[in-house]
CSV table of C-alpha atoms in Angstrom, one decimal:
chain,number,residue,atom,x,y,z
J,1,MET,CA,54.5,10.7,52.1
J,2,LYS,CA,53.9,11.7,48.5
J,3,LYS,CA,52.1,8.5,47.8
J,4,ILE,CA,49.7,9.0,50.8
J,5,ALA,CA,49.0,12.5,49.7
J,6,LEU,CA,48.3,11.3,46.1
J,7,LEU,CA,46.0,8.6,47.3
J,8,LEU,CA,44.2,11.0,49.6
J,9,THR,CA,43.7,13.5,46.8
J,10,ALA,CA,42.4,10.7,44.5
J,11,PHE,CA,40.0,9.5,47.2
J,12,ILE,CA,38.6,13.0,47.8
J,13,SER,CA,38.3,13.6,44.1
J,14,LEU,CA,36.4,10.4,43.5
J,15,THR,CA,34.1,11.1,46.5
J,16,ALA,CA,33.4,14.6,45.2
J,17,LEU,CA,32.5,13.2,41.8
J,18,GLN,CA,30.2,10.6,43.3
J,19,SER,CA,28.3,13.2,45.3
J,20,CYS,CA,27.3,15.1,42.1
J,21,THR,CA,23.8,14.3,41.0
J,22,ILE,CA,21.9,15.4,37.9
J,23,GLU,CA,18.2,15.7,38.4
J,24,GLU,CA,16.2,15.1,35.2
J,25,TYR,CA,12.5,15.9,35.1
J,26,TYR,CA,10.5,13.7,32.8
J,27,ASP,CA,6.8,14.2,32.6
J,28,GLU,CA,5.1,11.0,31.6
J,29,ASN,CA,2.3,12.9,29.9
J,30,TYR,CA,4.6,15.0,27.9
J,31,ASN,CA,4.2,13.0,24.7
J,32,GLU,CA,0.5,12.8,25.1
J,33,GLY,CA,-0.1,16.5,25.7
J,34,TYR,CA,2.5,18.1,23.5
J,35,SER,CA,3.0,16.0,20.4
J,36,GLN,CA,1.0,17.9,17.8
J,37,VAL,CA,0.0,17.7,14.1
J,38,PHE,CA,-0.6,20.8,12.0
J,39,GLU,CA,-1.8,21.0,8.5
J,40,LEU,CA,-0.8,23.6,6.0
J,41,PRO,CA,-3.7,23.1,3.5
J,42,ASN,CA,-3.7,24.1,-0.2
J,43,GLU,CA,-1.1,26.8,0.0
J,44,THR,CA,1.0,28.2,-2.8
J,45,LEU,CA,4.7,28.6,-2.2
J,46,SER,CA,4.6,32.2,-3.4
J,47,THR,CA,7.5,34.0,-1.8
J,48,GLN,CA,10.3,34.2,-4.3
J,49,GLU,CA,13.7,33.8,-2.5
J,50,ASP,CA,15.6,34.0,-5.8
J,51,ALA,CA,15.1,32.7,-9.4
J,52,TYR,CA,15.6,29.1,-8.2
J,53,THR,CA,13.6,29.0,-4.9
J,54,TYR,CA,10.1,29.8,-3.7
J,55,SER,CA,9.0,29.5,-0.1
J,56,ALA,CA,6.2,30.1,2.4
J,57,THR,CA,6.3,30.5,6.2
J,58,TRP,CA,3.7,29.4,8.7
J,59,ASN,CA,3.5,30.5,12.4
J,60,PHE,CA,2.8,28.0,15.2
J,61,THR,CA,-0.2,28.9,17.3
J,62,LYS,CA,2.1,29.0,20.3
J,63,PRO,CA,5.9,28.5,20.4
J,64,ILE,CA,7.3,25.0,20.7
J,65,TYR,CA,10.0,24.0,23.2
J,66,ASN,CA,13.6,24.5,22.2
J,67,SER,CA,14.1,20.7,22.6
J,68,ASP,CA,11.3,19.8,20.2
J,69,ASN,CA,11.9,18.6,16.7
J,70,VAL,CA,9.7,19.2,13.6
J,71,LEU,CA,9.0,16.8,10.8
J,72,LEU,CA,7.4,17.9,7.6
J,73,TYR,CA,5.3,15.7,5.2
J,74,ARG,CA,4.0,16.6,1.7
J,75,TRP,CA,0.7,15.2,0.4
J,76,GLN,CA,1.4,13.3,-2.9
J,77,GLY,CA,-2.2,12.5,-3.8
J,78,ASN,CA,-2.4,9.2,-2.1
J,79,SER,CA,0.2,9.3,0.7
J,80,TRP,CA,2.4,11.5,2.8
J,81,THR,CA,6.1,11.9,1.9
J,82,LEU,CA,8.7,13.0,4.4
J,83,VAL,CA,10.5,16.2,3.4
J,84,PRO,CA,13.3,16.8,2.3
J,85,VAL,CA,12.5,15.1,-1.0
J,86,SER,CA,13.7,15.5,-4.6
J,87,TYR,CA,12.0,14.8,-7.9
J,88,ASN,CA,13.7,14.2,-11.3
J,89,LEU,CA,11.8,15.9,-14.1
J,90,GLY,CA,13.8,14.4,-16.8
J,91,GLY,CA,17.2,15.1,-18.2
J,92,ASN,CA,19.2,17.1,-15.6
J,93,ASP,CA,16.1,18.9,-14.3
J,94,LEU,CA,15.6,18.4,-10.5
J,95,VAL,CA,13.2,20.0,-8.1
J,96,LYS,CA,13.2,19.5,-4.3
J,97,TYR,CA,11.4,20.5,-1.1
J,98,ASP,CA,13.1,21.3,2.1
J,99,TYR,CA,12.3,23.2,5.3
J,100,ASP,CA,13.6,24.8,8.4
J,101,PHE,CA,11.9,25.7,11.6
J,102,THR,CA,12.3,27.9,14.7
J,103,ARG,CA,10.3,27.8,17.9
J,104,TYR,CA,7.8,30.2,16.3
J,105,ASP,CA,7.4,29.1,12.7
J,106,VAL,CA,8.1,26.6,9.8
J,107,LYS,CA,9.4,27.7,6.5
J,108,VAL,CA,9.0,25.4,3.4
J,109,TYR,CA,11.2,25.8,0.4
J,110,PHE,CA,10.7,24.6,-3.2
J,111,SER,CA,13.8,24.8,-5.3
J,112,ALA,CA,15.0,23.8,-8.7
J,113,ASN,CA,18.3,23.5,-10.5
J,114,PHE,CA,16.9,25.9,-13.1
J,115,PRO,CA,14.8,29.0,-12.8
J,116,VAL,CA,11.4,28.2,-11.3
J,117,ALA,CA,9.7,30.4,-13.9
J,118,GLU,CA,10.7,27.8,-16.5
J,119,LEU,CA,8.3,25.2,-15.0
J,120,SER,CA,5.5,24.1,-17.3
J,121,SER,CA,2.0,24.9,-16.1
J,122,ALA,CA,1.4,21.3,-15.2
J,123,GLU,CA,4.7,21.2,-13.2
J,124,TYR,CA,3.9,24.4,-11.5
J,125,ASN,CA,0.5,23.1,-10.5
J,126,GLU,CA,2.0,19.8,-9.3
J,127,PHE,CA,4.9,21.3,-7.3
J,128,VAL,CA,4.2,24.9,-6.3
J,129,TYR,CA,0.5,25.7,-6.5
J,130,ARG,CA,-1.9,24.7,-3.7
J,131,GLN,CA,0.4,22.3,-1.8
J,132,THR,CA,-0.7,20.5,1.3
J,133,PHE,CA,1.8,19.8,4.1
J,134,ARG,CA,1.6,18.3,7.6
J,135,VAL,CA,3.9,19.4,10.4
J,136,VAL,CA,4.5,16.9,13.2
J,137,VAL,CA,6.0,18.3,16.4
J,138,VAL,CA,8.1,15.6,18.1
J,139,PRO,CA,8.8,16.3,21.8
J,140,GLY,CA,12.4,16.4,22.9
J,141,GLY,CA,11.6,13.7,25.4
J,142,PHE,CA,10.4,11.2,22.7
J,143,GLN,CA,12.8,8.3,23.0
J,144,GLN,CA,11.6,5.7,20.7
J,145,LYS,CA,13.9,4.9,17.8
J,146,MET,CA,12.0,4.6,14.5
J,147,ASN,CA,12.0,5.5,10.9
J,148,PHE,CA,10.0,8.7,10.6
J,149,SER,CA,9.5,8.3,6.8
J,150,ASP,CA,6.2,6.5,7.4
J,151,TYR,CA,3.7,9.2,8.4
J,152,ASN,CA,1.1,6.7,9.8
J,153,ALA,CA,3.7,4.9,11.9
J,154,THR,CA,5.0,8.2,13.3
J,155,ILE,CA,1.5,9.4,14.2
J,156,SER,CA,0.8,6.1,15.9
J,157,ALA,CA,4.1,6.1,17.9
J,158,LEU,CA,3.4,9.6,19.1
J,159,GLY,CA,-0.2,8.6,20.1
J,160,LEU,CA,-1.8,11.1,17.7
J,161,GLU,CA,-4.1,8.8,15.7
J,162,ASN,CA,-7.2,10.5,17.0
J,163,ALA,CA,-5.8,13.9,17.9
J,164,PRO,CA,-7.2,16.9,16.2
J,165,ILE,CA,-5.2,18.3,13.3
J,166,LYS,CA,-4.7,22.0,13.8
J,167,THR,CA,-4.0,24.5,11.1
J,168,MET,CA,-1.2,27.1,11.1
J,169,THR,CA,-1.5,30.6,9.8
J,170,LEU,CA,0.5,31.7,6.8
J,171,LYS,CA,3.0,34.4,7.7
J,172,LYS,CA,2.4,37.5,5.5
């Protein structure tokens, strides 16, 4: 009798699990309409977080979805470089860029392993003053596996080759 009850319980449990469904909504135009590129042109990372870190924050024109991801690229004079990125200035001196984002904004950090005030004028101009960044919003529904370090390939995969590049406002 115990075996029959056990089999009956297992059968009912399996039947109950089979009847559960998960409905997923996928809008085929999601990537086309929501992937976006923003430019942060010629801005100085002027907010001093501490002696070793400067930053700047830009607001999105409208909040992005919670499921979206953000990629940040820095213009290096002839190409876009994916951030985070580090540079060796010689000896033990290193500087790097990093960022974080929320649904509402993107914050870019420039930091060094020495006080930023000790940068030479040329280094300050190269790394802190009038920097240009691009923010690429990647929809949460984007399923293609790829190496995002190539800006042009990323833009192509997202279908943004001819999309207008919007600007973001610097948060004061």
